[in-house]
Coordinates of C-alpha atoms in Angstrom, one line a residue:
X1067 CA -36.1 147.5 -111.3
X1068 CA -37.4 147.4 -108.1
X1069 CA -35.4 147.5 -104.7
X1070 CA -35.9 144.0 -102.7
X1071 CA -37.7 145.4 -99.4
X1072 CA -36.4 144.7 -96.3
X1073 CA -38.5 142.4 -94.3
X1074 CA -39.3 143.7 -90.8
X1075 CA -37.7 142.2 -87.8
X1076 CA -39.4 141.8 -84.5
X1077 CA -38.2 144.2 -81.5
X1078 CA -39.2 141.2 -79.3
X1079 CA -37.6 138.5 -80.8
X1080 CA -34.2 140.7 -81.2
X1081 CA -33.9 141.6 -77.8
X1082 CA -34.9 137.5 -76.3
X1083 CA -32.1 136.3 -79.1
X1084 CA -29.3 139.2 -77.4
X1085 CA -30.8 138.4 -73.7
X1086 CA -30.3 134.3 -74.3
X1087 CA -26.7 134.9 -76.0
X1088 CA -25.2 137.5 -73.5
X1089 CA -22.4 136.9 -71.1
X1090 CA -24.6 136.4 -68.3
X1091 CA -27.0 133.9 -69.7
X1092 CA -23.8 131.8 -71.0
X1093 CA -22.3 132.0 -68.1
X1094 CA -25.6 130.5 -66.4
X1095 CA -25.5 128.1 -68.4
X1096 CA -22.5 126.7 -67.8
X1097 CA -23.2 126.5 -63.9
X1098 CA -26.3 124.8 -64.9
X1099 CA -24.2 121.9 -67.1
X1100 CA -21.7 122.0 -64.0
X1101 CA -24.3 121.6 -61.5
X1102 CA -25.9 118.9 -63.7
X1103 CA -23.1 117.1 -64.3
X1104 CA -21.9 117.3 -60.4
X1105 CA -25.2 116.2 -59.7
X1106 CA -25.3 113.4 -61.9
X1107 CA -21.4 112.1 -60.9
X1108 CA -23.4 111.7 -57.1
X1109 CA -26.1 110.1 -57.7
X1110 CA -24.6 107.3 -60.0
X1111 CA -21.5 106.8 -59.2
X1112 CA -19.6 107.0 -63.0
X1113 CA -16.4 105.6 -61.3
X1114 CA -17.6 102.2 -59.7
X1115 CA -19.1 101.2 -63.3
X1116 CA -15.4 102.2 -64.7
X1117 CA -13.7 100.2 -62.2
X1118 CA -16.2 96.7 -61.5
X1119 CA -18.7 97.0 -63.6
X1120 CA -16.9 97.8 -67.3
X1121 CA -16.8 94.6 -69.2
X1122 CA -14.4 92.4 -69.6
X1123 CA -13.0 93.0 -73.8
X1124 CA -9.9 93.6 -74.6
X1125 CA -8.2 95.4 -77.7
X1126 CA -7.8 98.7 -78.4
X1127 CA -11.7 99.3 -78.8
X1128 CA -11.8 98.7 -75.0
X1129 CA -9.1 101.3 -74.2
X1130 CA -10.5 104.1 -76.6
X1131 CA -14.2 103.4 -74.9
X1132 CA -12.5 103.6 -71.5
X1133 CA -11.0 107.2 -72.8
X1134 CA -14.0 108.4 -73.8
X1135 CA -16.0 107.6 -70.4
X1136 CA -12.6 109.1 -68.6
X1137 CA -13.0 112.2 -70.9
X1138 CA -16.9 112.9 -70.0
X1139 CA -16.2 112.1 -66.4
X1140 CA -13.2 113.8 -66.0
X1141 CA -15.2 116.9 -66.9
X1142 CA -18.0 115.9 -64.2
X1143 CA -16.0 116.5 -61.9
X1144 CA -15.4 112.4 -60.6
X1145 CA -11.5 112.4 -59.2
X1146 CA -9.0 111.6 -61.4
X1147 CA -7.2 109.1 -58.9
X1148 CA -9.6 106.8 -59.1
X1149 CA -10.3 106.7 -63.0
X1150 CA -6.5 106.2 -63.0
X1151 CA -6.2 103.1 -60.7
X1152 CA -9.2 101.8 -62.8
X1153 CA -7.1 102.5 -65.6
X1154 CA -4.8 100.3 -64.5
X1155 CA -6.4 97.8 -63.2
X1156 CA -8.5 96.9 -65.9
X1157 CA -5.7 97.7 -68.4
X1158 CA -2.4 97.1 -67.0
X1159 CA 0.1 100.1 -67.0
X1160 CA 1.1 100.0 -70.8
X1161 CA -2.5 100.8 -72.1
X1162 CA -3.9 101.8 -68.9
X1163 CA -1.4 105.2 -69.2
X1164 CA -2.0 105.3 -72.5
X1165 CA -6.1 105.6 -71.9
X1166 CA -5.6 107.7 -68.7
X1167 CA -4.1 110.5 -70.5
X1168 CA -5.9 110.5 -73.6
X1169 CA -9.3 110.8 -71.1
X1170 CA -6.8 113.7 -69.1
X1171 CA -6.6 115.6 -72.6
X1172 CA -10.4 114.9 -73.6
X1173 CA -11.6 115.9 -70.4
X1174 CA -9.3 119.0 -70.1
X1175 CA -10.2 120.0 -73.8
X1176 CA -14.2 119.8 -72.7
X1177 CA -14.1 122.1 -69.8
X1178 CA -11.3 124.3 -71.7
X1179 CA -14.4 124.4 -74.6
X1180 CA -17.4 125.1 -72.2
X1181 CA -15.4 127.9 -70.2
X1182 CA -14.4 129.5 -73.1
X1183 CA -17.1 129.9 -74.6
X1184 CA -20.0 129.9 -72.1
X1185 CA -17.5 131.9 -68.8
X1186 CA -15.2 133.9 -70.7
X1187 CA -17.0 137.0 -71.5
X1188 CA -18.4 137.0 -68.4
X1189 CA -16.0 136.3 -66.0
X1190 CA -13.0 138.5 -67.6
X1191 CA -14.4 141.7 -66.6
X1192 CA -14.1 140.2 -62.9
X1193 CA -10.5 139.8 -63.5
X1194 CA -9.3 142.2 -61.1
X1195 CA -6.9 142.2 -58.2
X1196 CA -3.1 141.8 -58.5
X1197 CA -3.2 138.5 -57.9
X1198 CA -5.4 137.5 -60.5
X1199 CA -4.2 139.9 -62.9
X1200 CA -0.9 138.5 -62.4
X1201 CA -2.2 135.0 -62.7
X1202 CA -4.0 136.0 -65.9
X1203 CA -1.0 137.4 -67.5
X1204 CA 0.8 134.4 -66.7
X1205 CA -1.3 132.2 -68.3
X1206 CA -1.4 134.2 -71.2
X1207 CA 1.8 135.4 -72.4
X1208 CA 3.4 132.4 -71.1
X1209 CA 0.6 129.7 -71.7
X1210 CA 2.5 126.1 -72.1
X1211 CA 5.1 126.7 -69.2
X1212 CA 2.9 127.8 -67.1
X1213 CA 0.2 125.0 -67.4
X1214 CA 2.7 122.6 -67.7
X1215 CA 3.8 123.8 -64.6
X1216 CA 0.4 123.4 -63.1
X1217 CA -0.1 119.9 -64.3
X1218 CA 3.3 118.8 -62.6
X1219 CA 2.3 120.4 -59.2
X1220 CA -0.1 118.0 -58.3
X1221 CA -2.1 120.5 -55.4
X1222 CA -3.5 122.5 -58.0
X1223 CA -6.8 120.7 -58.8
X1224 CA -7.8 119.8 -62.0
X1225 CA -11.2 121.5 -63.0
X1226 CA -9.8 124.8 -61.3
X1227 CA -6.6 124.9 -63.9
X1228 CA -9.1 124.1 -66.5
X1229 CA -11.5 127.1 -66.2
X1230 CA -8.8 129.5 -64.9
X1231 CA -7.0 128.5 -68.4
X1232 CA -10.4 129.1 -70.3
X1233 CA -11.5 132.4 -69.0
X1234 CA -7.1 133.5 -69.8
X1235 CA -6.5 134.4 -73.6
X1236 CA -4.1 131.0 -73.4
X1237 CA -4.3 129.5 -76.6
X1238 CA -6.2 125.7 -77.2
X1239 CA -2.7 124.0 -78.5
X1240 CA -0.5 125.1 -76.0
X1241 CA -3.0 124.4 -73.4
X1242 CA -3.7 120.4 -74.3
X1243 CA -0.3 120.3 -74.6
X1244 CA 1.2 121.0 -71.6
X1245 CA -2.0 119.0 -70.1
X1246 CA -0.8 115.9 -72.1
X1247 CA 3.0 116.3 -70.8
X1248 CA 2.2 117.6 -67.3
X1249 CA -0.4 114.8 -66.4
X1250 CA 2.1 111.6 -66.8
X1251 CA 4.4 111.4 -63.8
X1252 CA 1.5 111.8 -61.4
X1253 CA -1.0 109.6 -64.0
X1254 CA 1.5 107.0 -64.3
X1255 CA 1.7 106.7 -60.5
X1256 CA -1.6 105.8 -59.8
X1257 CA -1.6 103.8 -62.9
X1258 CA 0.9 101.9 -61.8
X1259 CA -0.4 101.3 -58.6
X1260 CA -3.9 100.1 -59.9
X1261 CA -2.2 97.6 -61.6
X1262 CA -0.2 96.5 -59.3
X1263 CA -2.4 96.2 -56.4
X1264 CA -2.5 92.5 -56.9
X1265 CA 0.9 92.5 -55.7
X1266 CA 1.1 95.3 -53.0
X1267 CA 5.0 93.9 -51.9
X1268 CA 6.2 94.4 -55.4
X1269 CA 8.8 97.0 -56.5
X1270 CA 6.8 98.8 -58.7
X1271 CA 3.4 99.2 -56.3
X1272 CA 5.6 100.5 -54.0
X1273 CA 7.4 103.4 -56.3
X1274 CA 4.3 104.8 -57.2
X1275 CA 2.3 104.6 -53.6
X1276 CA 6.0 106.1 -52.8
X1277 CA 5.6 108.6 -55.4
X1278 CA 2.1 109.4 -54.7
X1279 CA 2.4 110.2 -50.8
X1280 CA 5.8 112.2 -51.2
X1281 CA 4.4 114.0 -54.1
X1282 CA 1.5 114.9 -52.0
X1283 CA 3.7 115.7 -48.9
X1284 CA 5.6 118.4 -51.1
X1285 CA 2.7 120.2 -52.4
X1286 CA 0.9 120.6 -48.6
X1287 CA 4.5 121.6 -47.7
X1288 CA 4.9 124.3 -50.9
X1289 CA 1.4 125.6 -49.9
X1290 CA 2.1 126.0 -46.4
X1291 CA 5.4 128.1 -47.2
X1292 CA 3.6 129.9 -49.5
X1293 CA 0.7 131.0 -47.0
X1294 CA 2.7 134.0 -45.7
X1295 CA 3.5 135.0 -49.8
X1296 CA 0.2 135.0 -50.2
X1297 CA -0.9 137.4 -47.2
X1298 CA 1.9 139.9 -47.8
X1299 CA 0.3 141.3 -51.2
X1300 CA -2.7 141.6 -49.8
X1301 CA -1.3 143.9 -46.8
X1302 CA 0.6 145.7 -49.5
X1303 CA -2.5 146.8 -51.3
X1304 CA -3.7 147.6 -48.6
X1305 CA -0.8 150.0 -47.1
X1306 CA -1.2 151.5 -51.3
X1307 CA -4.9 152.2 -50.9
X1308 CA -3.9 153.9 -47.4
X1309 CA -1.0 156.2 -49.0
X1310 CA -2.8 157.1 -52.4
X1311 CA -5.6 158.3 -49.9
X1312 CA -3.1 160.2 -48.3
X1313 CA -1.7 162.0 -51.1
X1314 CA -5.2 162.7 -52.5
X1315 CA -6.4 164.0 -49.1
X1316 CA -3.0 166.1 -49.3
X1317 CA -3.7 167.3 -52.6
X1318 CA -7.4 168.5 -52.4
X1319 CA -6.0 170.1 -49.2
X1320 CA -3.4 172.0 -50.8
X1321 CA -4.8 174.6 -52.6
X1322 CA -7.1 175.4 -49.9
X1323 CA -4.2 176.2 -48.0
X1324 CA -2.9 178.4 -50.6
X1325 CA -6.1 180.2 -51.2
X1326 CA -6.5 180.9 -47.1
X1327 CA -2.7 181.9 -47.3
X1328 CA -2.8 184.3 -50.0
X1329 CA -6.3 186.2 -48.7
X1330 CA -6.5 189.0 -46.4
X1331 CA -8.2 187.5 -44.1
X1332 CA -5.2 184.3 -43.9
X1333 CA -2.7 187.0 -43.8
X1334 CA -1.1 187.4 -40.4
X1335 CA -0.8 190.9 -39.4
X1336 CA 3.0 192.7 -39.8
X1337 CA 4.0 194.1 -36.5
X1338 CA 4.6 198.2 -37.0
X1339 CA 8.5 198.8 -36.7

């Protein structure tokens, strides 16, 4: 019986198929979709169609279209406020939250998908620093807490958390998660307040422009505190890089010492008695 012969493969084509499918090349493609995408949100404007222009049906058809068009724009980078008080507006607050975080969740799991797979390899090599390493251990032993801790500080933006979260080793679940439970209060406010704005002297439009503007005043007032936190490990690393320096210049000059010490020449001469 005769052996089935290998078929040859082509040198060529084996090193274009591991040039397209490296790190690098992924990762170049996902700042080309990005830059697409960005590019796209500018010149047309997604968030005027979803706010005027989306037509008038009602029904839970409407509110799952809605989250889909939140979901792809979310992950174009067009600002979440706005979708929300569109949300609301065209929806109300019931089903208005209800589309405004299921877009949150789509829009999260997206750029979640594209950084994992396109960034990650690429960009985990670069995670160096303490800062970052601490930031990457965080997100990885402690995934849920941590991004739902994220999602309830509302200075962190959006698209950052979502590729700092992709290139991590945090897990998908834990991840959409915490993005579903995090997003409410501050979703809900600007929901609230898009459907509301009808009525800007009611209760409710002024809790949530109330929630909004303190929620925004504590996180410029938690990043300005933390400014100084933020500068002090970086002149610790530095004072570390000067001291192991230090102890290696010490140490290479050690036994040179010891060698000049223990030669004749190094010797100091005894004085006769």
């Amino acid at each position: 019986m005769l052996a089935p012969v290998p078929r040859p493969t082509d040198p060529f084509a084996v090193r274009c198929s591991r040039a397209l499918l490296s790190p690098r090349s992924r990762l170049s493609l996902l700042a080309l979709v990005l830059l697409t995408a960005g590019s796209l949100v500018l010149l047309y404007e997604p968030q005027r169609l979803l706010a005027s222009g989306w037509p008038q049906t009602g029904g839970a058809g409407a509110v799952l279209l809605f989250a889909l068009a939140y979901g792809l724009c979310t992950a174009a980078f067009v600002p979440r406020p706005v979708l929300n008080l569109a949300a609301g507006a065209l929806f109300g607050t019931a089903a208005g939250l209800t589309a405004a975080v299921a877009g949150t969740v789509l829009g999260a799991g997206i750029a979640f998908t594209l950084g994992r797979v396109l960034g990650q390899d690429a960009l985990r090599p670069l995670v160096k620093g303490r800062w970052l390493r601490a930031a990457d251990g965080q997100l990885s032993r402690h995934g849920f807490r941590s991004m739902l801790a994220v999602r309830l500080f509302p200075g962190v933006p959006f698209a950052a958390a979502n590729y700092c979260a992709a290139v991590s080793r945090m897990g998908y679940v834990p991840f959409l998660l915490a993005t579903a439970i995090g997003t409410v209060p501050n979703t809900a406010a600007y929901v609230v307040a898009g459907a509301q704005a009808g009525e800007p002297g009611s209760p409710a439009f002024l809790i949530s422009a109330g929630f909004i503007v303190v929620s925004g005043l504590a996180a410029a007032v938690v990043a300005w505190r933390k400014r100084h936190a933020l500068r002090r490990p970086a002149a610790d690393a530095t004072a570390a890089v000067a001291a192991t320096v230090a102890v290696a210049t010490t140490a290479d000059s050690a036994p040179a010492l010891v060698a000049t010490s223990g030669s004749p020449a190094g010797r100091e001469p005894v004085p006769a008695p």
